[in-house]
Amino acid sequence: MNGPRVSPTRGLTAIDGAMALIVLLLVVQMWLLSATLDAYLAGHGDAALPGAVISGVLFLACGGLCLFVIRLEKLRRVGGAVDSGSSP
Amino acid sequence: MKPEKPTETSPDQGAGTGDRPLWREEFSIYKADERYVSRRQLTKFLTLTSLAMFAGNAWILVKSWLRSRVTYPERAIARAGEIPVDGVKLFEYPGPEDQCILVRTSEDRYVAFSQKCTHLSCAVYYSPAHHRIECPCHEGYFSIEDGSVLQGPPTRPLPRVVLERRGTDLVAIRMEAEREAR
């Protein structure tokens, strides 16, 4: 064995959890964008800066989760969890 | 019999993870691999969507900064007494594509607003019978006093044009946002 093993089932569960979290963050980001746009069109330009900062933080969180998913998949490959030739 | 995964690859097959070429990571013949690939691709797509949301917010921030630097020209838009009471005059302010509406509400009172409805940008008109500004598209009504929403789908008031009387001229000075108008 040349690395940590990741069981296919647990790996998929972790990835599904990460994806669910990303979707949740996306919904928050969409709401944030619409609220900031509405405030901007109403003349409240001071909401733009906190909106952009929070949106950036949410994007970084999504990026982190994406990297987590990619890393998990790589771990599974390199680690040799290869008993995956059959269908579920 | 299960197919065995390849362990060797030629140098011209690309740089994939471990000992597999890159293309095999994306187009695996194994069903379990395919589940991972589809999830990874969806995750990347979601992350790109998140980036697009962030770009939208950043765009609003830039527009907000640019708007705060805008200076409005002072322009004579009408002469006092040029239009009758409850009469209307259309003009462009601050740019040539920004239609506005000037209303004489009483003998010596004039108000002016942007003519774009804040709902879907239909052209609004003044209704002397109801003493309000109306949008014909979705029946949004605005107060003639301050442009605030009286009824209908619009959620924001009409931007107001600040007027100043200089002799016999009515001069537009600047546009007022919602917060300032209240």
XYZ file of N, CA and C in Angstrom:
810
model
N 0.851 -1.188 0.000
C 0.000 0.000 0.000
C 0.893 1.246 0.000
N 0.535 2.201 -0.819
C 1.379 3.376 -0.933
C 0.676 4.652 -0.495
N -0.302 4.575 0.370
C -0.980 5.777 0.840
C -2.176 5.418 1.682
N -2.841 6.412 2.271
C -4.011 6.114 3.090
C -5.158 5.603 2.234
N -5.864 4.651 2.744
C -6.993 4.084 1.997
C -8.265 4.861 2.331
N -9.074 5.019 1.323
C -10.379 5.647 1.525
C -11.415 4.698 0.984
N -12.277 4.241 1.857
C -13.280 3.311 1.372
C -14.228 4.036 0.415
N -14.607 3.374 -0.674
C -15.451 4.044 -1.677
C -16.736 4.594 -1.093
N -17.366 3.843 -0.207
C -18.636 4.285 0.349
C -18.464 5.517 1.228
N -17.454 5.467 2.107
C -17.232 6.613 2.988
C -16.778 7.834 2.201
N -15.960 7.555 1.166
C -15.515 8.669 0.326
C -16.692 9.356 -0.350
N -17.604 8.537 -0.873
C -18.776 9.118 -1.533
C -19.643 9.892 -0.549
N -19.767 9.347 0.646
C -20.577 10.052 1.658
C -19.967 11.403 1.996
N -18.640 11.412 2.146
C -17.972 12.686 2.454
C -18.143 13.677 1.316
N -18.018 13.172 0.092
C -18.172 14.066 -1.068
C -19.605 14.592 -1.152
N -20.566 13.706 -0.910
C -21.964 14.153 -0.935
C -22.213 15.225 0.128
N -21.617 15.033 1.297
C -21.763 16.040 2.361
C -21.152 17.363 1.958
N -19.967 17.291 1.353
C -19.312 18.529 0.910
C -20.138 19.228 -0.155
N -20.704 18.431 -1.068
C -21.529 19.030 -2.125
C -22.780 19.675 -1.552
N -23.367 19.032 -0.568
C -24.556 19.615 0.062
C -24.207 20.954 0.721
N -23.031 20.981 1.342
C -22.588 22.225 1.979
C -22.349 23.322 0.931
N -21.765 22.931 -0.195
C -21.519 23.902 -1.270
C -22.848 24.462 -1.784
N -23.821 23.580 -1.964
C -25.132 24.036 -2.442
C -25.739 25.025 -1.444
N -25.578 24.709 -0.164
C -26.102 25.604 0.883
C -25.424 26.978 0.797
N -24.115 26.963 0.648
C -23.377 28.230 0.532
C -23.790 28.988 -0.721
N -24.055 28.243 -1.795
C -24.480 28.890 -3.041
C -25.818 29.594 -2.883
N -26.732 28.936 -2.174
C -28.044 29.556 -1.955
C -27.876 30.865 -1.179
N -27.019 30.828 -0.157
C -26.757 32.047 0.615
C -26.144 33.125 -0.291
N -25.216 32.696 -1.149
C -24.577 33.656 -2.054
C -25.577 34.263 -3.036
N -26.488 33.451 -3.531
C -27.509 33.970 -4.453
C -28.391 34.987 -3.758
N -28.796 34.647 -2.535
C -29.616 35.598 -1.781
C -28.832 36.888 -1.543
N -27.560 36.733 -1.196
C -26.718 37.904 -0.929
C -26.595 38.784 -2.169
N -26.412 38.147 -3.313
C -26.278 38.921 -4.555
C -27.562 39.682 -4.863
N -28.700 38.999 -4.740
C -29.960 39.676 -5.050
C -30.235 40.804 -4.057
N -29.922 40.571 -2.780
C -30.158 41.615 -1.772
C -29.234 42.817 -2.004
N -27.975 42.535 -2.334
C -27.025 43.628 -2.583
C -27.423 44.416 -3.824
N -27.846 43.694 -4.859
C -28.266 44.374 -6.091
C -29.491 45.250 -5.836
N -30.418 44.704 -5.067
C -31.625 45.476 -4.756
C -31.267 46.737 -3.968
N -30.374 46.580 -3.010
C -29.957 47.739 -2.215
C -29.225 48.762 -3.083
N -28.380 48.263 -3.988
C -27.636 49.174 -4.874
C -28.597 49.962 -5.770
N -29.577 49.259 -6.329
C -30.524 49.937 -7.216
C -31.390 50.925 -6.444
N -31.548 50.676 -5.146
C -32.327 51.596 -4.322
C -31.488 52.760 -3.818
N -30.217 52.782 -4.187
C -29.369 53.904 -3.789
C -28.540 53.657 -2.555
N -28.598 52.437 -2.007
C -27.811 52.118 -0.811
C -26.482 51.502 -1.244
N -25.566 52.340 -1.637
C -24.277 51.835 -2.115
C -23.410 51.278 -1.010
N -23.719 51.622 0.248
C -22.870 51.161 1.348
C -23.030 49.673 1.647
N -24.025 49.038 1.046
C -24.190 47.592 1.260
C -23.297 46.788 0.326
N -22.683 47.451 -0.645
C -21.920 46.724 -1.666
C -20.642 46.111 -1.093
N -19.943 46.868 -0.242
C -18.658 46.377 0.281
C -18.827 45.148 1.174
N -19.694 45.212 2.211
C -19.869 43.982 3.007
C -20.413 42.827 2.196
N -21.263 43.128 1.217
C -21.791 42.064 0.353
C -20.679 41.378 -0.418
N -19.769 42.184 -0.974
C -18.671 41.605 -1.757
C -17.726 40.812 -0.862
N -17.458 41.330 0.334
C -16.539 40.633 1.250
C -17.120 39.279 1.671
N -18.391 39.313 2.068
C -19.018 38.052 2.513
C -19.109 37.066 1.360
N -19.439 37.589 0.174
C -19.512 36.707 -0.996
C -18.146 36.090 -1.294
N -17.084 36.896 -1.131
C -15.735 36.358 -1.334
C -15.410 35.262 -0.337
N -15.799 35.472 0.902
C -15.543 34.446 1.928
C -16.303 33.158 1.588
N -17.547 33.320 1.147
C -18.336 32.138 0.782
C -17.715 31.414 -0.412
N -17.203 32.207 -1.365
C -16.534 31.587 -2.519
C -15.296 30.819 -2.077
N -14.524 31.401 -1.167
C -13.332 30.699 -0.676
C -13.714 29.395 0.022
N -14.813 29.452 0.769
C -15.281 28.233 1.437
C -15.671 27.175 0.399
N -16.364 27.620 -0.649
C -16.730 26.676 -1.719
C -15.480 26.110 -2.380
N -14.496 26.987 -2.624
C -13.246 26.529 -3.228
C -12.542 25.510 -2.341
N -12.546 25.767 -1.029
C -11.938 24.823 -0.088
C -12.622 23.467 -0.125
N -13.942 23.505 -0.167
C -14.685 22.243 -0.221
C -14.425 21.515 -1.538
N -14.295 22.291 -2.617
C -14.001 21.686 -3.927
C -12.631 21.002 -3.888
N -11.656 21.687 -3.304
C -10.328 21.086 -3.175
C -10.383 19.831 -2.319
N -11.226 19.871 -1.287
C -11.396 18.702 -0.421
C -11.920 17.509 -1.225
N -12.899 17.784 -2.085
C -13.474 16.712 -2.901
C -12.425 16.144 -3.848
N -11.668 17.041 -4.489
C -10.640 16.590 -5.433
C -9.565 15.772 -4.711
N -9.178 16.261 -3.535
C -8.136 15.581 -2.774
C -8.607 14.203 -2.317
N -9.867 14.161 -1.908
C -10.414 12.885 -1.456
C -10.412 11.862 -2.585
N -10.754 12.333 -3.768
C -10.779 11.430 -4.910
C -9.368 10.941 -5.243
N -8.417 11.871 -5.174
C -7.026 11.486 -5.434
C -6.548 10.479 -4.404
N -6.888 10.735 -3.141
C -6.500 9.815 -2.069
C -7.036 8.415 -2.342
N -8.279 8.393 -2.795
C -8.901 7.103 -3.060
C -8.151 6.363 -4.165
N -7.736 7.130 -5.184
C -7.025 6.497 -6.299
C -5.637 6.026 -5.888
N -4.901 6.977 -5.288
C -3.513 6.678 -4.935
C -3.450 5.634 -3.837
N -4.425 5.730 -2.911
C -4.409 4.821 -1.774
C -4.711 3.390 -2.142
N -5.318 3.210 -3.327
C -5.518 1.860 -3.799
C -6.831 1.229 -3.413
N -7.829 2.023 -3.160
C -9.159 1.474 -2.915
C -9.767 1.120 -4.251
N -9.321 -0.017 -4.797
C -9.639 -0.304 -6.182
C -10.700 -1.393 -6.323
N -11.287 -1.765 -5.248
C -12.302 -2.806 -5.358
C -13.624 -2.196 -5.807
N -13.555 -1.525 -6.927
C -14.727 -0.756 -7.337
C -15.181 -1.108 -8.743
N -14.795 -2.261 -9.187
C -15.133 -2.590 -10.557
C -16.583 -3.000 -10.746
N -17.257 -3.381 -9.681
C -18.624 -3.831 -9.840
C -19.595 -2.684 -9.612
N -20.758 -2.862 -10.170
C -21.774 -1.845 -9.963
C -22.448 -2.067 -8.620
N -23.039 -1.013 -8.026
C -23.648 -1.158 -6.695
C -24.884 -2.039 -6.739
N -15.807 -12.042 -14.240
C -14.448 -11.671 -13.841
C -14.286 -10.161 -13.932
N -13.734 -9.606 -12.873
C -13.554 -8.158 -12.849
C -12.380 -7.746 -13.724
N -12.541 -6.661 -14.458
C -11.389 -6.154 -15.211
C -10.398 -5.513 -14.257
N -9.129 -5.758 -14.533
C -8.106 -5.171 -13.665
C -7.761 -3.776 -14.129
N -7.463 -2.944 -13.170
C -7.098 -1.584 -13.513
C -5.693 -1.556 -14.091
N -5.439 -0.699 -15.073
C -4.107 -0.628 -15.673
C -3.088 -0.099 -14.681
N -1.902 -0.610 -14.776
C -0.848 -0.162 -13.860
C 0.292 0.529 -14.584
N 0.323 0.390 -15.893
C 1.419 1.014 -16.621
C 0.863 1.908 -17.710
N 1.619 2.890 -18.019
C 1.193 3.796 -19.077
C 2.415 4.316 -19.801
N 2.233 4.638 -21.052
C 3.343 5.178 -21.812
C 3.474 6.664 -21.525
N 4.652 7.235 -21.717
C 4.868 8.643 -21.374
C 3.985 9.590 -22.166
N 3.530 9.182 -23.344
C 2.747 10.119 -24.156
C 1.259 10.049 -23.850
N 0.906 9.375 -22.796
C -0.515 9.253 -22.486
C -1.003 10.352 -21.552
N -0.150 11.261 -21.161
C -0.607 12.383 -20.342
C -0.292 12.160 -18.889
N -0.402 13.229 -18.092
C -0.050 13.164 -16.678
C -1.293 13.046 -15.828
N -1.691 11.870 -15.516
C -2.835 11.670 -14.650
C -2.395 11.454 -13.224
N -3.344 11.094 -12.373
C -3.012 10.829 -10.995
C -2.365 9.455 -10.892
N -1.290 9.374 -10.140
C -0.631 8.089 -9.954
C -0.091 7.564 -11.261
N -0.486 6.327 -11.600
C 0.087 5.719 -12.791
C -0.902 5.694 -13.950
N -1.951 6.461 -13.874
C -2.938 6.443 -14.954
C -2.883 7.739 -15.752
N -3.145 7.662 -17.051
C -3.170 8.892 -17.834
C -4.382 9.736 -17.462
N -4.272 11.020 -17.786
C -5.324 11.952 -17.386
C -6.670 11.594 -17.993
N -6.647 11.178 -19.252
C -7.937 10.934 -19.906
C -8.695 9.778 -19.266
N -7.949 8.839 -18.669
C -8.635 7.706 -18.032
C -9.310 8.111 -16.730
N -8.805 9.197 -16.138
C -9.451 9.686 -14.916
C -10.814 10.293 -15.242
N -10.925 10.882 -16.432
C -12.181 11.519 -16.800
C -13.152 10.546 -17.447
N -12.624 9.541 -18.132
C -13.486 8.601 -18.839
C -13.175 7.182 -18.361
N -13.489 6.915 -17.141
C -13.172 5.603 -16.587
C -14.205 4.580 -17.033
N -13.749 3.349 -17.160
C -14.682 2.271 -17.513
C -15.323 1.681 -16.268
N -14.863 2.106 -15.101
C -15.400 1.560 -13.858
C -16.546 2.424 -13.344
N -17.608 1.766 -12.955
C -18.794 2.498 -12.534
C -18.523 3.335 -11.281
N -17.761 2.762 -10.356
C -17.474 3.498 -9.117
C -16.663 4.762 -9.411
N -15.721 4.629 -10.345
C -14.942 5.802 -10.738
C -15.843 6.867 -11.335
N -16.784 6.422 -12.130
C -17.690 7.360 -12.799
C -18.491 8.167 -11.776
N -18.878 7.508 -10.688
C -19.613 8.243 -9.645
C -18.750 9.354 -9.060
N -17.493 9.044 -8.879
C -16.587 10.075 -8.336
C -16.388 11.214 -9.339
N -16.186 10.800 -10.603
C -15.926 11.823 -11.629
C -17.117 12.761 -11.765
N -18.317 12.202 -11.821
C -19.498 13.056 -11.985
C -19.660 13.993 -10.789
N -19.364 13.497 -9.591
C -19.468 14.356 -8.410
C -18.399 15.453 -8.435
N -17.205 15.049 -8.858
C -16.130 16.058 -8.904
C -16.469 17.151 -9.916
N -16.991 16.730 -11.069
C -17.317 17.730 -12.084
C -18.451 18.640 -11.624
N -19.440 18.060 -10.960
C -20.528 18.901 -10.448
C -20.009 19.873 -9.383
N -19.095 19.379 -8.537
C -18.515 20.245 -7.509
C -17.765 21.410 -8.143
N -17.015 21.115 -9.210
C -16.306 22.195 -9.903
C -17.284 23.193 -10.504
N -18.345 22.672 -11.084
C -19.355 23.564 -11.665
C -19.978 24.454 -10.590
N -20.300 23.859 -9.441
C -20.888 24.642 -8.349
C -19.909 25.716 -7.858
N -18.632 25.339 -7.802
C -17.629 26.314 -7.352
C -17.500 27.452 -8.364
N -17.584 27.135 -9.640
C -17.552 28.190 -10.655
C -18.786 29.095 -10.542
N -19.917 28.482 -10.227
C -21.121 29.287 -10.013
C -20.917 30.231 -8.835
N -20.275 29.720 -7.800
C -19.969 30.554 -6.635
C -19.056 31.709 -7.037
N -18.089 31.405 -7.916
C -17.195 32.464 -8.407
C -17.990 33.523 -9.173
N -18.967 33.056 -9.957
C -19.794 34.002 -10.710
C -20.586 34.905 -9.764
N -21.087 34.314 -8.671
C -21.828 35.122 -7.670
C -20.901 36.172 -7.065
N -19.698 35.745 -6.754
C -18.723 36.687 -6.178
C -18.393 37.782 -7.184
N -18.234 37.391 -8.455
C -17.947 38.397 -9.491
C -19.097 39.397 -9.586
N -20.318 38.912 -9.458
C -21.475 39.807 -9.479
C -21.429 40.807 -8.342
N -21.105 40.323 -7.156
C -21.007 41.212 -5.998
C -19.876 42.236 -6.176
N -18.758 41.747 -6.741
C -17.632 42.665 -6.976
C -18.012 43.718 -8.005
N -18.763 43.309 -9.010
C -19.226 44.263 -10.039
C -20.116 45.338 -9.408
N -21.003 44.922 -8.517
C -21.864 45.896 -7.836
C -21.013 46.867 -7.017
N -19.969 46.321 -6.373
C -19.083 47.179 -5.571
C -18.398 48.228 -6.459
N -17.899 47.778 -7.608
C -17.231 48.715 -8.526
C -18.211 49.766 -9.032
N -19.402 49.310 -9.416
C -20.417 50.258 -9.896
C -20.787 51.252 -8.809
N -20.836 50.762 -7.581
C -21.192 51.635 -6.464
C -20.127 52.711 -6.274
N -18.860 52.299 -6.380
C -17.772 53.271 -6.244
C -17.818 54.293 -7.385
N -18.071 53.781 -8.590
C -18.116 54.702 -9.734
C -19.292 55.666 -9.608
N -20.417 55.157 -9.106
C -21.607 56.012 -8.992
C -21.396 57.128 -7.980
N -20.625 56.801 -6.921
C -20.415 57.828 -5.898
C -19.564 58.980 -6.434
N -18.881 58.748 -7.555
C -18.045 59.800 -8.135
C -18.770 60.593 -9.217
N -19.990 60.175 -9.543
C -20.709 60.836 -10.635
C -21.066 62.262 -10.240
N -20.821 63.176 -11.131
C -21.245 64.562 -10.910
C -22.362 64.863 -11.900
N -23.397 65.501 -11.397
C -24.545 65.803 -12.252
C -24.414 67.207 -12.826
N -24.714 67.343 -14.095
C -24.667 68.690 -14.687
C -25.892 69.496 -14.268
N -25.731 70.780 -14.209
C -26.887 71.656 -13.956
C -27.434 72.090 -15.306
N -28.723 71.860 -15.486
C -29.299 72.141 -16.797
C -30.706 72.718 -16.657
N -30.953 73.798 -17.372
C -32.311 74.367 -17.399
C -33.196 73.442 -18.215
N -34.296 73.008 -17.605
C -35.143 72.032 -18.297
C -36.470 72.631 -18.743
N -36.852 73.752 -18.140
C -38.121 74.381 -18.538
C -38.159 75.801 -17.991
N -39.107 76.534 -18.453
C -39.317 77.881 -17.918
C -40.574 77.851 -17.051
N -40.533 78.593 -15.977
C -41.698 78.645 -15.085
C -42.892 79.180 -15.875
N -44.017 78.529 -15.732
C -45.207 78.943 -16.470
C -45.281 78.368 -17.872
N -44.274 77.631 -18.240
C -44.276 77.047 -19.586
C -45.348 75.975 -19.732
N -45.571 75.242 -18.621
C -46.606 74.202 -18.664
C -47.709 74.570 -17.687
N -48.962 74.217 -17.988
C -50.080 74.559 -17.097
C -50.073 73.690 -15.843
N -50.887 74.055 -14.866
C -51.038 73.219 -13.666
C -51.570 71.851 -14.094
N -50.983 70.807 -13.514
C -51.241 69.405 -13.891
C -50.701 69.078 -15.279
N -49.908 69.979 -15.804
C -49.284 69.712 -17.092
C -47.966 68.968 -16.916
N -47.466 68.446 -18.001
C -46.283 67.580 -17.959
C -45.311 67.982 -19.066
N -44.042 67.880 -18.751
C -43.031 68.049 -19.792
C -41.986 66.946 -19.633
N -41.629 66.346 -20.745
C -40.605 65.308 -20.705
C -39.249 65.914 -21.056
N -38.235 65.435 -20.396
C -36.893 65.926 -20.680
C -35.881 64.810 -20.387
N -34.642 65.036 -20.782
C -33.587 64.044 -20.546
C -32.618 64.580 -19.499
N -32.375 63.769 -18.477
C -31.429 64.174 -17.441
C -31.004 62.945 -16.646
N -29.734 62.771 -16.298
C -28.598 63.632 -16.634
C -28.028 63.371 -18.022
N -28.273 62.169 -18.573
C -27.753 61.846 -19.898
C -28.849 61.948 -20.936
N -28.488 61.875 -22.210
C -29.490 61.993 -23.271
C -30.441 60.802 -23.342
N -30.078 59.693 -22.672
C -30.955 58.517 -22.711
C -31.729 58.332 -21.412
N -31.622 59.271 -20.515
C -32.317 59.170 -19.224
C -33.570 60.051 -19.259
N -34.672 59.419 -19.617
C -35.929 60.164 -19.727
C -36.465 60.521 -18.342
N -36.896 61.767 -18.207
C -37.493 62.222 -16.945
C -38.799 62.932 -17.246
N -39.596 63.087 -16.200
C -40.899 63.711 -16.352
C -41.017 64.851 -15.342
N -41.384 66.020 -15.850
C -41.591 67.203 -15.007
C -43.094 67.440 -14.905
N -43.578 67.611 -13.681
C -45.012 67.821 -13.457
C -45.201 69.109 -12.662
N -46.126 69.908 -13.120
C -46.488 71.100 -12.344
C -47.704 70.724 -11.506
N -47.496 70.542 -10.216
C -48.575 70.032 -9.362
C -49.474 71.139 -8.829
N -48.962 72.352 -8.742
C -49.802 73.484 -8.325
C -49.250 74.738 -9.010
N -49.779 75.865 -8.599
C -49.408 77.102 -9.289
C -47.895 77.344 -9.274
N -47.282 77.076 -8.115
C -45.848 77.366 -8.031
C -45.039 76.171 -7.530
N -45.531 74.973 -7.787
C -44.772 73.788 -7.358
C -44.533 72.847 -8.541
N -43.273 72.493 -8.690
C -42.879 71.581 -9.771
C -42.133 70.390 -9.159
N -42.395 69.225 -9.685
C -41.625 68.042 -9.274
C -41.174 67.305 -10.531
N -40.057 66.641 -10.394
C -39.545 65.884 -11.545
C -38.979 64.550 -11.073
N -39.253 63.523 -11.853
C -38.787 62.174 -11.528
C -38.250 61.505 -12.784
N -37.487 60.450 -12.550
C -37.093 59.603 -13.672
C -38.351 58.966 -14.233
N -38.378 58.810 -15.552
C -39.599 58.257 -16.150
C -39.562 56.739 -16.230
N -38.460 56.148 -15.783
C -38.358 54.686 -15.814
C -38.968 54.094 -14.556
N -39.950 53.224 -14.731
C -40.527 52.531 -13.576
C -39.436 51.674 -12.928
N -39.409 51.674 -11.610
C -38.371 50.921 -10.905
C -38.650 49.417 -10.890
N -39.768 49.016 -11.485
C -40.063 47.594 -11.573
C -39.380 46.991 -12.802
N -39.858 47.350 -13.996
C -39.269 46.797 -15.214
C -38.988 47.881 -16.245
N -38.787 49.092 -15.786
C -38.328 50.202 -16.636
C -39.332 50.640 -17.703
N -40.618 50.376 -17.503
C -41.608 50.946 -18.412
C -41.647 52.453 -18.184
N -42.114 53.178 -19.191
C -42.239 54.638 -19.046
C -43.489 54.971 -18.243
N -43.311 55.698 -17.156
C -44.459 56.073 -16.318
C -45.059 57.378 -16.849
N -46.287 57.645 -16.474
C -46.943 58.900 -16.873
C -47.705 59.471 -15.682
N -48.038 60.751 -15.789
C -48.750 61.416 -14.691
C -50.251 61.331 -14.926
N -50.977 60.950 -13.888
C -52.430 60.883 -13.975
C -53.014 62.034 -13.156
N -53.465 63.108 -13.804
C -54.012 64.255 -13.056
C -55.270 63.886 -12.280
N -56.054 62.945 -12.805
C -57.300 62.559 -12.144
C -57.037 61.935 -10.779
N -55.996 61.132 -10.697
C -55.669 60.457 -9.432
C -54.524 61.147 -8.699
N -53.955 62.133 -9.326
C -52.868 62.891 -8.719
C -51.729 61.958 -8.294
N -51.308 61.152 -9.226
C -50.216 60.216 -8.943
C -49.541 59.851 -10.268
N -48.385 59.245 -10.158
C -47.681 58.761 -11.335
C -47.981 57.276 -11.499
N -48.311 56.890 -12.706
C -48.742 55.505 -12.922
C -47.868 54.821 -13.972
N -47.700 53.541 -13.747
C -47.002 52.725 -14.740
C -48.053 51.862 -15.440
N -48.171 51.982 -16.758
C -49.236 51.253 -17.459
C -48.963 49.757 -17.610
N -47.730 49.348 -17.432
C -47.396 47.937 -17.685
C -47.986 47.003 -16.623
N -47.735 47.330 -15.353
C -48.187 46.429 -14.290
C -48.926 47.169 -13.185
N -49.420 48.344 -13.539
C -50.234 49.136 -12.612
C -49.507 49.443 -11.307
N -48.296 49.888 -11.454
C -47.569 50.393 -10.289
C -47.839 51.889 -10.158
N -48.182 52.305 -8.954
C -48.512 53.712 -8.736
C -47.488 54.344 -7.803
N -47.111 55.577 -8.119
C -46.128 56.302 -7.316
C -46.732 57.634 -6.856
N -46.315 58.047 -5.672
C -46.792 59.326 -5.148
C -46.182 60.465 -5.953
N -46.981 61.469 -6.237
C -46.463 62.627 -6.963
C -45.650 63.525 -6.019
N -45.822 63.307 -4.727
C -45.116 64.160 -3.768
C -43.623 63.817 -3.700
N -43.335 62.531 -3.496
C -41.929 62.148 -3.333
C -41.517 60.939 -4.169
N -42.422 60.461 -5.005
C -42.080 59.333 -5.865
C -42.147 57.986 -5.178
N -42.624 57.948 -3.929
C -42.684 56.664 -3.214
C -43.766 55.766 -3.814
N -43.607 54.479 -3.576
C -44.534 53.509 -4.160
C -45.857 53.523 -3.391
N -46.959 53.649 -4.123
C -48.280 53.606 -3.497
C -48.904 52.222 -3.643
N -48.633 51.601 -4.771
C -49.261 50.306 -5.049
C -48.548 49.630 -6.200
N -48.638 48.321 -6.234
C -48.137 47.592 -7.386
C -46.815 46.894 -7.136
N -46.278 46.286 -8.174
C -45.067 45.473 -8.006
C -43.786 46.243 -7.719
N -43.654 47.533 -8.079
C -42.367 48.188 -7.779
C -42.095 48.206 -6.282
N -40.847 48.022 -5.923
C -40.475 48.058 -4.505
C -39.676 49.304 -4.164
N -39.188 49.988 -5.179
C -38.382 51.187 -4.924
C -39.069 52.412 -5.486
N -38.869 53.552 -4.850
C -39.495 54.779 -5.373
C -38.801 55.256 -6.640
N -39.459 56.147 -7.333
C -38.840 56.738 -8.529
C -37.715 57.677 -8.101
N -36.565 57.610 -8.772
C -35.505 58.586 -8.479
C -36.003 59.996 -8.791
N -35.731 60.909 -7.860
C -36.247 62.275 -8.012
C -35.171 63.189 -8.574
N -35.589 64.069 -9.435
C -34.680 65.087 -9.957
C -34.830 66.330 -9.079
N -33.728 66.752 -8.496
C -33.771 67.944 -7.638
C -33.785 69.186 -8.530
N -34.786 70.024 -8.290
C -34.955 71.222 -9.116
C -34.622 72.468 -8.318
N -34.198 73.456 -9.029
C -33.959 74.766 -8.407
C -34.498 75.825 -9.353
N -35.144 76.794 -8.757
C -35.708 77.852 -9.601
C -34.723 79.016 -9.660
N -34.306 79.347 -10.847
C -33.379 80.459 -11.035
C -34.026 81.461 -11.989
N -34.586 82.468 -11.399
C -35.320 83.437 -12.220
C -36.556 82.776 -12.789
N -36.635 82.742 -14.078
C -37.787 82.076 -14.702
C -37.446 80.658 -15.138
N -36.229 80.266 -14.894
C -35.805 78.934 -15.331
C -35.922 77.897 -14.213
N -36.317 76.706 -14.595
C -36.265 75.557 -13.684
C -35.013 74.763 -14.043
N -34.128 74.646 -13.077
C -32.835 74.021 -13.336
C -32.747 72.695 -12.593
N -32.400 71.652 -13.339
C -32.156 70.346 -12.711
C -30.732 70.345 -12.166
N -30.610 69.962 -10.887
C -29.293 70.020 -10.239
C -28.667 68.633 -10.123
N -29.464 67.680 -9.645
C -28.932 66.321 -9.471
C -30.081 65.340 -9.303
N -29.725 64.043 -9.283
C -30.712 63.000 -9.013
C -30.601 62.605 -7.545
N -31.748 62.280 -6.979
C -31.763 61.872 -5.574
C -32.115 60.407 -5.463
N -31.335 59.687 -4.677
C -31.632 58.270 -4.445
C -32.702 58.156 -3.369
N -33.148 56.930 -3.138
C -34.248 56.677 -2.208
C -33.931 57.164 -0.793
N -32.724 56.875 -0.337
C -32.380 57.192 1.044
C -32.412 58.697 1.288
N -31.912 59.435 0.260
C -31.881 60.883 0.422
C -33.274 61.483 0.346
N -34.136 60.836 -0.465
C -35.461 61.404 -0.686
C -36.320 61.313 0.559
N -36.037 60.314 1.423
C -36.905 60.107 2.584
C -36.510 60.970 3.764
